[in-house]
Coordinates of C-alpha atoms in Angstrom, one line a residue:
M1 CA -5.1 25.0 20.2
K2 CA -6.3 22.0 21.4
N3 CA -3.5 19.1 21.5
I4 CA -5.5 16.5 19.4
T5 CA -2.3 14.5 18.5
G6 CA -2.9 11.5 21.3
D7 CA -6.8 10.8 20.0
C8 CA -5.7 10.7 16.2
Q9 CA -2.7 7.9 17.3
I10 CA -5.2 6.1 18.6
K11 CA -7.3 5.8 15.9
G12 CA -4.0 5.8 13.4
M13 CA -3.3 2.4 15.8
K14 CA -6.6 0.7 14.8
I15 CA -6.1 1.0 11.3
W16 CA -2.6 0.4 10.6
G17 CA -2.0 -1.2 13.8
E18 CA 1.3 -1.2 16.4
Q19 CA 3.9 -2.3 14.2
G20 CA 2.8 1.1 12.0
Q21 CA 2.5 3.4 14.4
A22 CA 5.9 2.1 15.7
A23 CA 7.3 2.5 12.4
L24 CA 5.9 6.1 12.0
E25 CA 7.3 7.0 15.3
K26 CA 11.0 6.2 14.5
S27 CA 10.7 8.1 11.1
S28 CA 12.3 11.6 10.1
I29 CA 10.4 13.5 7.4
C30 CA 11.8 16.1 5.1
L31 CA 9.9 18.5 3.6
L32 CA 10.7 20.3 0.3
N33 CA 9.0 23.6 0.3
C34 CA 6.3 24.5 2.4
G35 CA 3.2 26.1 0.2
P36 CA 0.4 24.9 0.7
T37 CA 0.8 21.5 -1.2
G38 CA 3.8 20.6 1.4
S39 CA 1.7 22.0 4.6
E40 CA -1.3 20.1 3.9
T41 CA 0.6 17.0 3.6
L42 CA 3.1 17.0 6.4
K43 CA -0.4 18.5 9.0
N44 CA -1.8 14.9 8.3
L45 CA 1.7 13.1 8.9
V46 CA 2.1 15.1 12.7
L47 CA -1.3 14.1 13.4
G48 CA -0.9 10.9 12.5
G49 CA 2.3 10.1 14.6
I50 CA 5.3 11.6 12.6
V51 CA 7.6 13.7 15.5
S52 CA 10.6 14.3 13.7
I53 CA 10.6 16.6 10.5
T54 CA 12.9 19.5 8.6
V55 CA 11.2 21.9 6.6
V56 CA 13.4 23.2 4.1
D57 CA 12.2 26.3 2.2
G58 CA 14.2 29.1 1.3
S59 CA 10.8 32.3 0.9
K60 CA 9.5 34.6 3.0
V61 CA 6.0 34.8 3.9
E62 CA 4.0 37.1 1.5
N63 CA 0.7 38.1 1.0
G64 CA -0.2 35.6 -1.9
D65 CA 0.4 33.3 0.9
L66 CA -2.6 34.2 3.3
G67 CA -5.0 33.5 0.4
N68 CA -3.9 29.7 0.3
N69 CA -1.8 28.3 3.6
F70 CA -3.7 28.6 6.8
M71 CA -0.9 27.6 8.7
V72 CA 0.7 31.2 7.6
S73 CA -1.1 34.3 9.0
E74 CA -0.3 38.5 8.8
K75 CA 1.7 38.4 11.5
S76 CA 3.8 35.8 9.8
L77 CA 4.6 38.2 6.7
G78 CA 8.1 38.8 6.3
Q79 CA 8.8 36.1 8.0
P80 CA 10.6 32.9 6.6
K81 CA 8.0 30.6 5.5
A82 CA 9.4 27.4 6.9
K83 CA 9.9 28.8 10.6
C84 CA 6.0 29.9 10.4
V85 CA 5.2 26.4 9.2
C86 CA 7.2 24.5 12.0
A87 CA 5.8 26.7 14.6
F88 CA 1.9 25.8 13.3
L89 CA 2.5 21.9 13.5
Q90 CA 4.3 22.3 17.0
E91 CA 1.1 23.7 17.9
L92 CA -0.9 21.1 16.8
N93 CA 1.4 17.8 18.4
D94 CA 3.9 19.8 20.9
A95 CA 6.1 16.3 20.7
V96 CA 6.7 16.9 17.1
K97 CA 10.8 17.7 16.6
A98 CA 10.5 20.3 14.1
K99 CA 13.2 22.1 12.3
F100 CA 13.8 24.3 9.8
I101 CA 16.0 25.2 7.3
K102 CA 16.0 28.5 5.2
E103 CA 16.9 27.4 1.7
H104 CA 16.1 27.0 -1.3
P105 CA 15.4 22.8 -2.2
V106 CA 16.7 23.3 -5.8
T107 CA 20.2 24.9 -4.2
L108 CA 20.4 21.6 -1.8
I109 CA 20.0 19.3 -4.5
E110 CA 22.3 21.0 -6.4
T111 CA 25.2 21.3 -4.1
N112 CA 24.9 19.0 -1.5
P113 CA 23.0 15.4 -2.2
S114 CA 24.5 13.9 1.0
F115 CA 21.9 16.1 3.4
F116 CA 19.4 14.1 2.2
S117 CA 21.3 10.7 3.1
Q118 CA 19.4 11.4 7.2
F119 CA 16.4 11.0 6.3
T120 CA 13.8 7.8 5.9
L121 CA 11.7 9.6 3.7
V122 CA 11.5 13.4 1.9
V123 CA 8.8 14.9 0.2
A124 CA 9.3 16.8 -2.7
T125 CA 6.5 18.9 -3.3
Q126 CA 6.0 21.5 -6.1
L127 CA 9.7 21.2 -7.9
V128 CA 10.0 20.8 -11.9
E129 CA 11.1 18.0 -13.9
E130 CA 14.8 18.3 -13.5
S131 CA 15.2 18.6 -9.8
M132 CA 13.0 15.6 -9.3
V133 CA 15.3 13.9 -11.9
K134 CA 18.3 14.7 -9.9
L135 CA 16.4 14.0 -6.7
D136 CA 15.4 10.8 -7.6
R137 CA 19.0 9.7 -8.0
I138 CA 20.0 11.0 -5.1
C139 CA 17.7 9.8 -2.9
R140 CA 17.7 5.7 -4.3
D141 CA 21.6 6.0 -3.8
A142 CA 20.8 6.6 0.0
N143 CA 18.2 4.0 0.2
V144 CA 15.6 6.9 0.9
M145 CA 12.1 6.6 0.4
L146 CA 10.6 9.5 -1.8
I147 CA 7.3 11.6 -2.4
F148 CA 6.5 13.9 -4.9
A149 CA 3.8 15.9 -4.7
R150 CA 2.6 18.7 -6.7
S151 CA 0.0 20.8 -7.4
Y152 CA -1.5 22.8 -10.2
G153 CA -4.1 24.8 -10.7
L154 CA -6.9 22.2 -10.7
S155 CA -4.7 19.4 -11.9
G156 CA -1.7 17.6 -9.5
F157 CA -0.2 14.3 -8.9
V158 CA 1.6 12.1 -6.2
R159 CA 4.3 9.7 -7.1
I160 CA 6.1 7.8 -4.8
S161 CA 9.8 6.8 -5.4
V162 CA 11.5 3.9 -4.0
K163 CA 13.5 1.1 -5.0
E164 CA 11.6 -1.9 -3.1
H165 CA 8.6 -1.8 -0.9
A166 CA 7.6 -4.9 0.8
V167 CA 4.3 -5.2 2.4
I168 CA 3.2 -7.7 5.1
E169 CA -0.1 -6.5 6.5
S170 CA -1.1 -6.0 2.9
K171 CA -5.1 -6.0 3.5
P172 CA -6.3 -7.2 0.1
D173 CA -9.9 -6.1 -0.4
H174 CA -11.0 -9.9 -1.4
F175 CA -9.0 -12.8 0.1
L176 CA -10.1 -15.5 1.0
D177 CA -10.5 -17.6 4.4
D178 CA -7.9 -19.9 4.8
L179 CA -9.8 -23.0 5.8
R180 CA -8.0 -26.1 4.5
P181 CA -8.0 -29.3 6.8
W182 CA -4.7 -30.7 8.2
P183 CA -4.4 -34.2 9.9
E184 CA -5.8 -32.7 13.8
L185 CA -8.6 -30.9 12.1
K186 CA -10.1 -33.8 10.2
K187 CA -9.5 -35.9 13.2
F188 CA -11.3 -33.4 14.8
T189 CA -14.5 -33.2 12.5
E190 CA -14.4 -37.5 12.8
K191 CA -16.1 -37.3 15.8
I192 CA -18.9 -35.2 14.6
D193 CA -21.8 -36.9 13.2
L194 CA -23.8 -34.6 10.1
D195 CA -27.1 -37.8 10.2
T196 CA -27.2 -36.9 14.1
S197 CA -30.7 -37.1 16.0
D198 CA -30.3 -34.2 18.0
T199 CA -31.9 -31.0 16.1
V200 CA -30.6 -28.8 18.4
F201 CA -26.6 -30.0 18.2
H202 CA -27.6 -30.3 14.5
K203 CA -28.1 -26.5 14.1
H204 CA -25.0 -26.0 15.4
I205 CA -22.0 -27.6 13.4
P206 CA -19.6 -24.7 12.3
Y207 CA -19.8 -24.5 8.6
I208 CA -16.1 -25.3 8.4
L209 CA -16.4 -28.7 10.3
I210 CA -19.4 -29.4 7.7
L211 CA -17.4 -28.6 4.6
V212 CA -14.8 -30.7 5.8
K213 CA -16.8 -33.7 6.3
I214 CA -18.5 -33.2 3.0
A215 CA -15.6 -32.7 1.1
E216 CA -14.1 -36.1 2.5
E217 CA -17.1 -38.0 1.3
W218 CA -16.8 -36.5 -2.0
A219 CA -13.6 -37.2 -2.4
K220 CA -14.1 -41.1 -1.4
S221 CA -16.5 -41.4 -4.3
H222 CA -14.7 -39.6 -6.5
G223 CA -10.7 -40.7 -7.3
G224 CA -9.6 -38.0 -4.1
R225 CA -10.7 -35.1 -5.6
L226 CA -12.7 -31.9 -5.5
P227 CA -15.3 -30.5 -7.6
S228 CA -14.0 -28.5 -10.3
S229 CA -16.2 -28.1 -12.8
R230 CA -19.7 -26.5 -12.8
E231 CA -22.1 -29.3 -12.4
E232 CA -19.2 -30.9 -9.8
K233 CA -19.6 -27.6 -7.9
K234 CA -23.6 -27.6 -8.7
E235 CA -23.9 -31.3 -7.2
F236 CA -21.4 -30.6 -3.9
K237 CA -23.8 -28.0 -3.1
E238 CA -26.6 -30.3 -3.4
L239 CA -24.7 -32.9 -1.0
I240 CA -24.6 -30.1 1.5
K241 CA -28.3 -29.2 1.5
A242 CA -29.5 -32.4 1.4
K243 CA -28.1 -32.8 5.0
M244 CA -30.0 -30.0 6.0
V245 CA -33.1 -31.2 8.2
A246 CA -35.1 -28.0 8.6
T247 CA -35.4 -24.7 6.7
D248 CA -33.9 -22.6 9.2
E249 CA -30.0 -24.0 9.6
D250 CA -28.5 -21.2 8.9
N251 CA -25.1 -23.1 9.9
Y252 CA -25.7 -25.5 6.4
K253 CA -26.8 -21.8 4.4
E254 CA -23.4 -20.6 5.4
A255 CA -21.8 -24.0 4.2
I256 CA -23.5 -23.7 0.7
E257 CA -22.5 -20.0 0.7
A258 CA -19.1 -21.0 1.5
S259 CA -17.9 -23.6 -0.6
F260 CA -16.5 -21.6 -3.5
K261 CA -13.6 -21.9 -0.7
V262 CA -13.7 -26.0 -0.8
F263 CA -12.8 -25.5 -4.5
A264 CA -10.0 -23.3 -4.5
S265 CA -6.9 -24.6 -5.5
Q266 CA -4.6 -25.9 -2.6
G267 CA -0.8 -24.5 -2.0
I268 CA 0.8 -21.2 -2.9
S269 CA -0.5 -18.8 -4.6
S270 CA 1.0 -17.3 -8.4
D271 CA 1.5 -14.2 -6.4
L272 CA 3.1 -15.5 -3.2
K273 CA 5.3 -17.9 -5.4
R274 CA 6.9 -15.0 -7.1
I275 CA 8.2 -13.6 -4.0
L276 CA 9.5 -17.0 -2.9
D277 CA 11.1 -17.4 -6.7
D278 CA 12.8 -14.2 -6.2
P279 CA 16.7 -13.3 -6.7
C280 CA 16.3 -11.5 -3.0
A281 CA 15.1 -14.4 -1.5
E282 CA 19.4 -16.1 -1.9
V283 CA 19.7 -13.9 1.5
E284 CA 23.6 -12.6 2.1
S285 CA 24.6 -10.6 5.0
G286 CA 23.0 -7.6 3.7
A287 CA 19.4 -8.7 3.2
S288 CA 16.9 -7.0 4.8
D289 CA 14.6 -8.4 7.6
F290 CA 11.7 -9.2 5.1
W291 CA 13.4 -11.0 2.7
V292 CA 15.1 -13.0 5.8
M293 CA 12.0 -14.3 6.7
V294 CA 10.9 -15.0 3.0
A295 CA 13.9 -17.3 2.9
A296 CA 12.6 -19.0 5.8
L297 CA 9.1 -19.3 4.8
K298 CA 10.5 -20.8 1.7
E299 CA 12.4 -23.5 3.8
F300 CA 8.9 -23.9 5.8
I301 CA 6.5 -24.2 2.7
A302 CA 8.8 -27.3 1.3
N303 CA 9.3 -28.8 4.4
E304 CA 7.0 -28.6 7.3
G305 CA 4.6 -26.7 5.0
G306 CA 4.4 -29.7 2.9
G307 CA 3.1 -26.9 -0.2
E308 CA 1.4 -25.1 2.1
A309 CA 2.3 -21.2 3.4
P310 CA 1.8 -20.9 7.3
L311 CA -2.1 -21.4 8.7
E312 CA -3.1 -18.0 10.3
G313 CA -4.9 -19.2 13.1
S314 CA -8.2 -17.0 12.8
I315 CA -11.8 -18.3 12.1
P316 CA -14.7 -16.1 10.5
D317 CA -17.9 -15.9 13.0
M318 CA -20.1 -18.3 12.1
T319 CA -23.4 -19.6 13.5
S320 CA -22.1 -22.4 16.0
S321 CA -22.4 -23.7 19.7
T322 CA -20.1 -21.7 22.0
E323 CA -18.1 -25.1 22.7
L324 CA -17.6 -26.0 19.5
Y325 CA -16.9 -22.8 18.2
I326 CA -14.3 -22.4 21.2
N327 CA -13.0 -25.3 20.4
L328 CA -12.5 -25.2 16.6
Q329 CA -10.4 -21.7 17.2
K330 CA -8.1 -23.1 20.0
L331 CA -7.4 -25.8 16.8
Y332 CA -6.8 -23.0 14.3
Q333 CA -4.7 -21.3 16.7
A334 CA -2.9 -24.1 18.1
K335 CA -2.0 -25.1 14.3
A336 CA -0.8 -21.4 13.5
E337 CA 1.2 -20.9 16.8
A338 CA 2.6 -24.2 15.9
D339 CA 3.7 -23.3 12.0
F340 CA 5.0 -19.8 13.9
L341 CA 7.2 -21.6 15.7
V342 CA 9.0 -23.6 13.1
V343 CA 9.1 -20.6 10.7
E344 CA 10.8 -18.5 13.9
Q345 CA 13.5 -21.1 14.1
R346 CA 14.4 -21.4 10.3
V347 CA 14.4 -17.2 10.7
R348 CA 16.8 -17.6 13.9
N349 CA 19.0 -20.3 11.9
I350 CA 19.3 -18.0 8.7
L351 CA 20.0 -15.0 10.8
K352 CA 23.2 -17.0 12.4
K353 CA 24.0 -18.2 8.4
I354 CA 24.5 -15.4 7.1
G355 CA 26.2 -13.5 10.3
R356 CA 23.3 -11.7 11.9
D357 CA 22.0 -11.4 15.5
P358 CA 20.0 -14.4 15.9
Y359 CA 17.1 -12.7 17.6
S360 CA 17.5 -9.5 15.3
I361 CA 14.0 -9.7 14.0
S362 CA 11.8 -9.8 16.5
K363 CA 9.0 -12.7 17.4
T364 CA 5.9 -9.9 16.9
V365 CA 7.5 -9.1 13.4
I366 CA 7.9 -13.1 12.4
K367 CA 4.3 -13.6 14.0
S368 CA 3.3 -11.4 12.1
F369 CA 4.8 -12.1 9.1
C370 CA 3.0 -16.0 9.8
K371 CA -0.1 -14.7 10.0
N372 CA 0.1 -13.0 6.7
A373 CA 2.1 -15.0 4.2
R374 CA -0.3 -15.7 1.6
K375 CA -0.9 -11.9 1.3
L376 CA 3.2 -10.4 1.1
T377 CA 3.4 -7.9 -1.5
V378 CA 6.5 -6.4 -3.3
C379 CA 5.9 -3.3 -4.8
R380 CA 9.3 -1.7 -7.0
Y381 CA 9.2 1.3 -8.5
K382 CA 10.5 2.6 -11.8
L383 CA 12.7 5.3 -11.9
I384 CA 11.4 8.7 -12.5
E385 CA 14.6 9.2 -15.5
E386 CA 13.1 6.3 -16.7
E387 CA 9.5 7.1 -16.7
F388 CA 9.8 10.6 -18.5
N389 CA 12.4 9.0 -20.7
S390 CA 11.3 5.6 -21.8
P391 CA 7.7 5.3 -20.5
V392 CA 5.5 2.0 -22.0
L393 CA 4.4 3.5 -25.2
P394 CA 2.0 1.1 -26.1
K395 CA -0.3 2.1 -22.9
L396 CA 0.7 5.6 -22.9
Q397 CA -0.2 5.9 -27.0
K398 CA -3.7 3.8 -25.6
Y399 CA -4.8 5.8 -22.6
L400 CA -3.9 9.0 -24.9
T401 CA -6.8 7.9 -27.2
D402 CA -8.5 5.8 -24.6
E403 CA -12.1 8.0 -23.9
E404 CA -11.7 7.1 -20.3
Y405 CA -8.1 8.1 -19.5
S406 CA -7.2 10.6 -22.4
V407 CA -7.9 13.8 -20.0
A408 CA -6.4 12.5 -17.1
V409 CA -3.2 11.6 -19.4
G410 CA -2.9 14.8 -21.1
F411 CA -2.7 16.5 -17.8
Y412 CA 0.0 14.4 -16.9
I413 CA 2.0 15.4 -20.5
L414 CA 1.0 18.9 -19.8
L415 CA 2.7 19.1 -16.3
R416 CA 5.4 17.8 -17.4
A417 CA 5.0 20.6 -20.8
V418 CA 4.8 23.1 -18.4
D419 CA 8.5 22.4 -17.3
R420 CA 9.5 22.7 -20.5
F421 CA 8.0 26.0 -21.3
S422 CA 9.4 27.6 -17.8
A423 CA 13.1 26.3 -19.3
N424 CA 12.9 27.8 -22.4
Y425 CA 11.1 30.6 -21.3
N426 CA 12.0 31.5 -17.9
T427 CA 8.0 31.7 -16.7
F428 CA 4.8 29.5 -16.5
P429 CA 2.3 29.4 -19.2
G430 CA -0.2 32.4 -18.3
Q431 CA 1.5 33.7 -15.2
F432 CA 1.4 37.3 -16.4
D433 CA -1.9 39.0 -17.7
G434 CA -1.6 40.0 -21.6
A435 CA 0.2 37.1 -22.7
M436 CA -2.4 34.8 -22.5
D437 CA -2.9 33.7 -26.4
E438 CA 1.2 33.8 -26.8
D439 CA 1.5 31.4 -23.8
I440 CA -1.5 28.7 -25.2
S441 CA 0.4 28.6 -28.5
R442 CA 3.8 28.0 -26.6
L443 CA 2.6 25.5 -24.8
K444 CA 0.8 24.0 -27.4
T445 CA 4.2 23.7 -29.7
T446 CA 6.0 22.5 -26.2
A447 CA 3.5 20.2 -26.1
V448 CA 3.7 18.3 -29.2
S449 CA 7.5 18.2 -28.7
L450 CA 7.1 16.6 -25.8
L451 CA 4.6 13.8 -27.4
S452 CA 7.2 13.5 -30.3
D453 CA 10.4 13.1 -28.1
L454 CA 8.2 10.1 -26.1
G455 CA 7.3 8.3 -29.2
C456 CA 3.9 9.3 -29.3
N457 CA 4.1 11.3 -32.8
G458 CA 0.9 12.5 -34.7
S459 CA -0.6 12.5 -31.1
T460 CA -2.5 15.6 -29.7
L461 CA -4.0 17.2 -27.2
T462 CA -7.2 18.8 -27.2
E463 CA -7.3 22.6 -27.3
D464 CA -9.5 22.8 -24.2
L465 CA -6.9 21.4 -21.8
I466 CA -4.1 23.5 -23.6
N467 CA -6.1 26.4 -22.5
E468 CA -7.3 25.6 -19.2
M469 CA -3.5 25.1 -18.3
C470 CA -2.8 28.2 -19.1
R471 CA -5.7 29.6 -17.6
Y472 CA -4.5 27.9 -13.9
G473 CA -0.9 30.4 -14.4
A474 CA 0.7 28.2 -12.1
A475 CA -1.2 28.8 -9.2
E476 CA -1.6 26.7 -5.9
L477 CA -4.9 26.4 -4.9
H478 CA -5.7 25.3 -1.4
A479 CA -8.7 22.9 -2.0
V480 CA -6.5 21.3 -4.3
A481 CA -3.4 21.2 -2.3
A482 CA -5.2 20.1 0.5
Y483 CA -6.7 17.5 -1.3
I484 CA -2.9 16.4 -3.1
G485 CA -1.6 16.5 0.4
G486 CA -3.9 14.5 1.7
V487 CA -3.0 11.6 -0.7
A488 CA 0.3 12.1 -0.2
S489 CA 0.0 11.7 3.4
Q490 CA -1.9 8.4 3.0
E491 CA 1.2 7.1 0.6
I492 CA 3.3 8.0 3.2
I493 CA 2.0 6.2 5.9
K494 CA 1.6 3.3 3.6
V495 CA 5.6 3.3 2.8

């Protein structure tokens, strides 16, 4: 089999960058249960650059596995499933360090919780509710990231469980370019004459400079403030349009289209303010690198930044002469570099203050942090036990009756109900022929009881959903497992 991992890693670096790829390569992943859902998840990770994996599964390959897991074959029958899956993954990437443990994951969760502390992340597939709750506690205590994935018939779920996930390169779908003026940019803009008689030059003035010039004009005649009302914004656009000397001046059209960037409120966003005001920003010796840099950012904004985050240093493509564009680009890069150097020094000072090596955070990481300072995101996740026992009741009740969400929430409830069913009857609904009608009745009773325990008294699920869940018979279908595994591996790469 051709080793295709190298090409995948190159493509991966283009998507999640060098730092992301390095983090993948340093990670140690543990997979619990290597049925189709677990195997598909791990396959994607190995192709993505994960090189250290441990597979925990106490079962042997049976005939039923041949129809839903292409990582095993007839010659694998009777052999440990974990061993066969590891061998297949090493064919995909001969650099992968794959270990297998012939043990049932539930046994490890019950008898050897310290086992999980050696890993960066645990991928737990096909676990029932009781085991999920216990493993979640174990991984939280050991500060190990945890991803649950499960496919069940034509349904399934993926659930992330980490104390905190801090994202530097969050890549939001919609984000304003950082085009705010600063003294050096204003000084550069002063040399530009929008009323020049040189038509070629007039057509190639970058729209950033046009906006800065006209914004200054506007502010002088409006008490130092920028447009705020709808009428003022319209008037501002007309002011830009009035400076055009020909209909084919794309730079002025770009300025009109980008004028909303001038109207954007100055200073930091509410999202960034929440991070800066987080108690974790008051760092101590055990603080993560992320929060040390947040503390430095907070100091920068309050002092050198004058209420603003560091400049990102990049400008978008625009109609411009080569000379003006390059000079403008250099100006932005110089400002970004100056801001970075200030933040870097503050990071070094904070590290020294809390008793850590001042150079334990690299220049590359700090530079990336500065470039993305306006896009920082912190995600925190509830314990599984809290989600199961103390859901946000108004939301749950709303979604149960909402036409758009009721089916998805119905499956969520039923995926929990089948685990209660299994605990009570030692089998999943629909697993055995001849008991379908009785199982449907039992599952309905179990689901109603679960809804009542959650505080949703009187809520019901449709007969169609309950019948469908019984029809699944706890089957792990390859097509669904591949989809769930794909989603799970994407989320793992993100964290």
